[in-house]
């Protein structure tokens, strides 16, 4: 994204996004944070051409989303997963849902079968091929939505609040899948309101009022409590506990925001 501005037609007030520049590379995890209404979902929809910028450019491996000639290749290259998996599930069986996208590409049957099996294995749903999607748990449904995107063999995956509707176990399952995909070389942009999800990110971007108010590492962001408050971000309870322990002399970094980080600091694994 280069200097991208976008406003929804018929709305008054400031643009949803204004002058945003942002990049994503293969194998990189970029986490996008921001309070409600900051422009996070708009940004996600601009990245594969669901929305087109009013000014500025969005390019995917040299292809502009504003050019009709390359839009389908862009949508094969950039997978998009939304907050509510029920809005993306279209098949009556798990394997049919995953096959929907690549089937429309006219792939040979053997290639189609291979992509479905590979995508389901990547998200830990092997063995549930004949399960009806409405019988899956919330976390399984979200992993199914991710598998549907992966079956198109995208180089990049953009996720808009993928864990917002999940319980802790479902969230952990989805985050584990994302970590595995990142290790395999998939570029991931994770839009979330969970501050702790940024702990392992290569870069963190915070949107505020449609602008990129911060771009840097999680350590820099988490180490500045006043900046977090200014940007409307709440540090999780574990993060507050870590700060109090740090101030009391415990060997815990002030940037710790997850229980695992605190445990590891107190009792390092051998």
CSV table of C-alpha atoms in Angstrom, one decimal:
chain,number,residue,atom,x,y,z
A,1,UNK,CA,0.0,0.0,0.0
A,2,UNK,CA,1.4,3.4,-1.0
A,3,UNK,CA,-0.2,6.5,0.4
A,4,UNK,CA,-3.7,4.9,0.3
A,5,UNK,CA,-6.8,6.9,1.1
A,6,UNK,CA,-10.3,5.5,1.1
A,7,UNK,CA,-13.7,6.9,2.1
A,8,UNK,CA,-17.0,5.1,2.0
A,9,UNK,CA,-19.5,6.7,-0.4
A,10,UNK,CA,-22.1,8.8,1.2
A,11,UNK,CA,-20.4,9.1,4.6
A,12,UNK,CA,-19.5,12.4,6.2
A,13,UNK,CA,-16.4,13.1,8.3
A,14,UNK,CA,-12.8,11.9,7.9
A,15,UNK,CA,-11.9,9.1,5.5
A,16,UNK,CA,-11.8,5.5,6.7
A,17,UNK,CA,-8.1,5.4,5.8
A,18,UNK,CA,-5.9,8.4,5.0
A,19,UNK,CA,-2.4,8.3,3.6
A,20,UNK,CA,-1.5,4.8,4.7
A,21,UNK,CA,1.6,3.0,3.4
A,22,UNK,CA,2.3,-0.5,4.4
A,23,UNK,CA,4.0,-3.6,3.1
A,24,UNK,CA,4.0,-7.4,3.7
A,25,UNK,CA,6.7,-9.9,2.6
A,26,UNK,CA,6.6,-13.7,2.3
A,27,UNK,CA,7.1,-15.4,5.7
A,28,UNK,CA,6.5,-12.2,7.6
A,29,UNK,CA,3.9,-11.7,10.3
A,30,UNK,CA,2.4,-8.1,10.5
A,31,UNK,CA,-0.2,-7.5,13.2
A,32,UNK,CA,-2.5,-4.6,12.8
A,33,UNK,CA,-4.1,-3.1,16.0
A,34,UNK,CA,-6.4,-0.2,16.6
A,35,UNK,CA,-9.6,0.8,18.5
A,36,UNK,CA,-13.0,0.3,16.9
A,37,UNK,CA,-13.5,2.5,13.9
A,38,UNK,CA,-9.8,3.0,13.3
A,39,UNK,CA,-9.9,1.5,9.8
A,40,UNK,CA,-8.6,-2.0,10.4
A,41,UNK,CA,-11.3,-3.9,8.4
A,42,UNK,CA,-11.2,-1.4,5.6
A,43,UNK,CA,-7.4,-2.0,5.3
A,44,UNK,CA,-8.0,-5.7,5.1
A,45,UNK,CA,-10.5,-5.4,2.3
A,46,UNK,CA,-8.3,-3.1,0.3
A,47,UNK,CA,-5.5,-5.7,0.2
A,48,UNK,CA,-7.1,-8.1,-2.3
A,49,UNK,CA,-9.3,-5.7,-4.2
A,50,UNK,CA,-12.6,-6.0,-2.4
A,51,UNK,CA,-12.3,-2.3,-2.0
A,52,UNK,CA,-10.4,0.1,-4.3
A,53,UNK,CA,-8.5,3.1,-3.0
A,54,UNK,CA,-9.7,6.6,-3.8
A,55,UNK,CA,-6.1,7.7,-4.1
A,56,UNK,CA,-2.7,5.9,-3.7
A,57,UNK,CA,-2.0,2.4,-4.9
A,58,UNK,CA,-2.3,-1.2,-3.7
A,59,UNK,CA,0.0,-3.6,-5.5
A,60,UNK,CA,0.4,-7.4,-5.1
A,61,UNK,CA,3.6,-8.7,-6.6
A,62,UNK,CA,3.5,-5.9,-9.1
A,63,UNK,CA,-0.2,-6.2,-10.0
A,64,UNK,CA,-2.4,-3.2,-9.1
A,65,UNK,CA,-5.8,-3.9,-7.5
A,66,UNK,CA,-7.2,-1.1,-9.5
A,67,UNK,CA,-6.5,-2.9,-12.8
A,68,UNK,CA,-9.3,-5.3,-13.8
A,69,UNK,CA,-6.7,-7.4,-15.8
A,70,UNK,CA,-5.0,-8.7,-12.7
A,71,UNK,CA,-7.7,-8.8,-10.1
A,72,UNK,CA,-8.3,-12.6,-10.2
A,73,UNK,CA,-4.6,-13.3,-9.9
A,74,UNK,CA,-4.5,-11.0,-7.0
A,75,UNK,CA,-7.3,-12.8,-5.2
A,76,UNK,CA,-5.5,-16.1,-5.8
A,77,UNK,CA,-2.3,-14.6,-4.3
A,78,UNK,CA,-3.9,-12.9,-1.3
A,79,UNK,CA,-6.3,-15.1,0.8
A,80,UNK,CA,-8.8,-13.2,2.9
A,81,UNK,CA,-10.4,-14.6,6.1
A,82,UNK,CA,-13.1,-12.7,7.9
A,83,UNK,CA,-14.2,-12.6,11.6
A,84,UNK,CA,-17.3,-14.8,11.2
A,85,UNK,CA,-16.5,-18.1,9.5
A,86,UNK,CA,-20.2,-18.8,8.8
A,87,UNK,CA,-20.1,-16.0,6.3
A,88,UNK,CA,-17.4,-17.9,4.3
A,89,UNK,CA,-18.6,-21.5,4.5
A,90,UNK,CA,-20.5,-22.5,1.4
A,91,UNK,CA,-20.2,-26.3,1.2
A,92,UNK,CA,-22.4,-29.0,2.8
A,93,UNK,CA,-19.3,-31.0,3.7
A,94,UNK,CA,-15.9,-29.9,5.0
A,95,UNK,CA,-14.1,-31.2,1.9
A,96,UNK,CA,-16.6,-29.6,-0.4
A,97,UNK,CA,-16.2,-26.2,1.2
A,98,UNK,CA,-12.4,-26.3,0.9
A,99,UNK,CA,-12.7,-27.5,-2.7
A,100,UNK,CA,-15.0,-24.6,-3.7
A,101,UNK,CA,-12.3,-22.1,-4.6
A,102,UNK,CA,-9.8,-24.2,-6.5
A,103,UNK,CA,-12.7,-26.1,-8.2
A,104,UNK,CA,-13.7,-22.8,-9.8
A,105,UNK,CA,-10.2,-22.5,-11.2
A,106,UNK,CA,-10.9,-25.6,-13.3
A,107,UNK,CA,-8.1,-27.6,-11.7
A,108,UNK,CA,-7.7,-31.3,-12.6
A,109,UNK,CA,-9.3,-33.7,-10.2
A,110,UNK,CA,-6.0,-35.1,-8.8
A,111,UNK,CA,-4.7,-31.5,-8.2
A,112,UNK,CA,-8.0,-30.6,-6.5
A,113,UNK,CA,-7.9,-33.6,-4.2
A,114,UNK,CA,-4.2,-32.8,-3.3
A,115,UNK,CA,-5.0,-29.2,-2.5
A,116,UNK,CA,-8.0,-30.1,-0.3
A,117,UNK,CA,-5.9,-32.7,1.6
A,118,UNK,CA,-3.0,-30.3,2.0
A,119,UNK,CA,-5.1,-27.4,3.2
A,120,UNK,CA,-7.0,-29.6,5.8
A,121,UNK,CA,-3.7,-31.0,7.1
A,122,UNK,CA,-2.3,-27.5,7.5
A,123,UNK,CA,-5.1,-26.5,9.8
A,124,UNK,CA,-5.4,-29.8,11.7
A,125,UNK,CA,-8.8,-30.9,10.2
A,126,UNK,CA,-7.6,-34.1,8.5
A,127,UNK,CA,-10.2,-36.9,9.2
A,128,UNK,CA,-13.2,-34.4,9.2
A,129,UNK,CA,-13.5,-34.3,5.4
A,130,UNK,CA,-17.1,-35.7,5.4
A,131,UNK,CA,-18.2,-33.7,8.5
A,132,UNK,CA,-21.0,-31.2,8.0
A,133,UNK,CA,-19.6,-27.7,8.8
A,134,UNK,CA,-22.5,-26.8,11.1
A,135,UNK,CA,-21.4,-29.6,13.4
A,136,UNK,CA,-17.9,-28.1,13.9
A,137,UNK,CA,-16.9,-26.0,16.9
A,138,UNK,CA,-16.2,-22.3,16.5
A,139,UNK,CA,-12.5,-22.8,16.3
A,140,UNK,CA,-12.9,-25.6,13.8
A,141,UNK,CA,-15.1,-23.4,11.6
A,142,UNK,CA,-12.5,-20.7,11.6
A,143,UNK,CA,-9.8,-23.2,10.7
A,144,UNK,CA,-12.0,-24.4,7.9
A,145,UNK,CA,-12.3,-20.9,6.6
A,146,UNK,CA,-8.5,-20.6,6.6
A,147,UNK,CA,-8.3,-24.0,4.8
A,148,UNK,CA,-10.6,-22.7,2.1
A,149,UNK,CA,-8.3,-19.7,1.6
A,150,UNK,CA,-5.2,-22.0,1.6
A,151,UNK,CA,-6.6,-24.2,-1.0
A,152,UNK,CA,-6.0,-21.4,-3.5
A,153,UNK,CA,-2.3,-21.6,-2.7
A,154,UNK,CA,-1.9,-18.0,-1.7
A,155,UNK,CA,1.4,-16.4,-1.0
A,156,UNK,CA,-0.2,-14.0,1.5
A,157,UNK,CA,-3.0,-14.4,4.0
A,158,UNK,CA,-5.0,-11.5,5.5
A,159,UNK,CA,-7.1,-12.2,8.5
A,160,UNK,CA,-9.7,-9.7,9.8
A,161,UNK,CA,-10.3,-10.4,13.5
A,162,UNK,CA,-10.2,-14.2,13.0
A,163,UNK,CA,-10.3,-15.0,16.8
A,164,UNK,CA,-12.8,-12.4,17.9
A,165,UNK,CA,-15.7,-14.9,18.2
A,166,UNK,CA,-13.7,-17.8,19.7
A,167,UNK,CA,-13.1,-19.1,23.2
A,168,UNK,CA,-9.5,-19.4,24.5
A,169,UNK,CA,-9.0,-22.9,23.1
A,170,UNK,CA,-10.3,-21.9,19.7
A,171,UNK,CA,-8.1,-18.8,19.7
A,172,UNK,CA,-5.1,-20.9,20.6
A,173,UNK,CA,-5.8,-23.4,17.7
A,174,UNK,CA,-6.1,-20.6,15.1
A,175,UNK,CA,-2.9,-18.8,16.4
A,176,UNK,CA,-1.0,-22.2,16.2
A,177,UNK,CA,-2.1,-22.6,12.6
A,178,UNK,CA,-0.9,-19.1,11.7
A,179,UNK,CA,2.5,-19.8,13.3
A,180,UNK,CA,2.9,-22.9,11.2
A,181,UNK,CA,1.9,-21.1,8.0
A,182,UNK,CA,4.3,-18.3,8.7
A,183,UNK,CA,7.1,-20.9,9.2
A,184,UNK,CA,6.3,-22.3,5.8
A,185,UNK,CA,6.8,-18.9,4.2
A,186,UNK,CA,3.3,-17.5,4.0
A,187,UNK,CA,3.1,-13.8,4.5
A,188,UNK,CA,0.4,-13.1,7.2
A,189,UNK,CA,-1.3,-9.9,8.0
A,190,UNK,CA,-3.3,-10.4,11.2
A,191,UNK,CA,-5.9,-7.7,12.0
A,192,UNK,CA,-6.9,-8.0,15.7
A,193,UNK,CA,-8.1,-6.2,18.8
A,194,UNK,CA,-6.1,-8.6,21.0
A,195,UNK,CA,-3.0,-6.7,21.9
A,196,UNK,CA,-1.2,-9.9,23.1
A,197,UNK,CA,-1.4,-11.4,19.6
A,198,UNK,CA,1.3,-8.9,18.5
A,199,UNK,CA,3.9,-10.4,20.8
A,200,UNK,CA,5.5,-12.6,18.1
A,201,UNK,CA,5.0,-10.2,15.2
A,202,UNK,CA,7.8,-9.1,13.0
A,203,UNK,CA,6.1,-5.7,12.8
A,204,UNK,CA,3.1,-4.1,14.5
A,205,UNK,CA,1.0,-1.4,12.9
A,206,UNK,CA,-1.5,0.6,15.0
A,207,UNK,CA,-4.2,2.5,13.2
A,208,UNK,CA,-5.8,5.5,14.8
A,209,UNK,CA,-8.4,7.6,13.0
A,210,UNK,CA,-7.6,6.0,9.7
A,211,UNK,CA,-3.9,6.8,9.9
A,212,UNK,CA,-0.9,4.6,10.7
A,213,UNK,CA,-0.1,6.1,14.1
A,214,UNK,CA,2.7,3.5,14.9
A,215,UNK,CA,4.8,1.0,13.0
A,216,UNK,CA,7.5,-0.9,14.7
A,217,UNK,CA,8.3,-3.8,17.0
A,218,UNK,CA,6.1,-5.2,19.7
A,219,UNK,CA,8.8,-4.5,22.3
A,220,UNK,CA,8.8,-0.8,21.5
A,221,UNK,CA,5.0,-0.6,21.6
A,222,UNK,CA,4.6,-2.6,24.8
A,223,UNK,CA,7.3,-0.8,26.5
A,224,UNK,CA,5.5,2.6,26.3
A,225,UNK,CA,2.4,2.4,28.4
A,226,UNK,CA,1.4,6.0,27.8
A,227,UNK,CA,1.5,5.5,24.0
A,228,UNK,CA,-0.7,2.4,24.4
A,229,UNK,CA,-3.3,4.5,26.3
A,230,UNK,CA,-3.1,7.3,23.7
A,231,UNK,CA,-3.8,4.8,20.9
A,232,UNK,CA,-6.8,3.3,22.8
A,233,UNK,CA,-5.1,0.0,23.4
A,234,UNK,CA,-5.6,-1.9,26.7
A,235,UNK,CA,-2.6,-3.9,27.9
A,236,UNK,CA,-3.9,-7.3,29.0
A,237,UNK,CA,-4.0,-8.2,32.8
A,238,UNK,CA,-1.0,-10.4,32.5
A,239,UNK,CA,0.9,-7.5,31.1
A,240,UNK,CA,0.0,-5.3,34.1
A,241,UNK,CA,1.0,-8.2,36.4
A,242,UNK,CA,4.4,-8.5,34.6
A,243,UNK,CA,5.0,-4.7,35.0
A,244,UNK,CA,4.3,-4.9,38.8
A,245,UNK,CA,6.6,-7.9,39.2
A,246,UNK,CA,9.3,-6.2,37.1
A,247,UNK,CA,9.0,-3.1,39.4
A,248,UNK,CA,9.3,-5.3,42.4
A,249,UNK,CA,12.6,-6.7,41.2
A,250,UNK,CA,11.5,-9.9,39.4
A,251,UNK,CA,13.5,-10.9,36.3
A,252,UNK,CA,10.6,-10.2,34.0
A,253,UNK,CA,10.8,-7.9,30.9
A,254,UNK,CA,8.4,-5.0,31.1
A,255,UNK,CA,7.2,-5.9,27.6
A,256,UNK,CA,5.8,-9.3,28.7
A,257,UNK,CA,2.1,-9.6,27.9
A,258,UNK,CA,1.4,-13.3,27.9
A,259,UNK,CA,1.4,-15.8,30.8
A,260,UNK,CA,3.9,-18.0,28.9
A,261,UNK,CA,6.3,-15.0,28.7
A,262,UNK,CA,6.1,-14.5,32.5
A,263,UNK,CA,6.5,-18.2,33.3
A,264,UNK,CA,9.5,-18.5,30.9
A,265,UNK,CA,11.1,-15.4,32.5
A,266,UNK,CA,10.7,-16.8,36.0
A,267,UNK,CA,11.6,-20.4,35.2
A,268,UNK,CA,13.6,-20.5,32.0
A,269,UNK,CA,13.4,-23.8,30.1
A,270,UNK,CA,16.6,-25.7,29.9
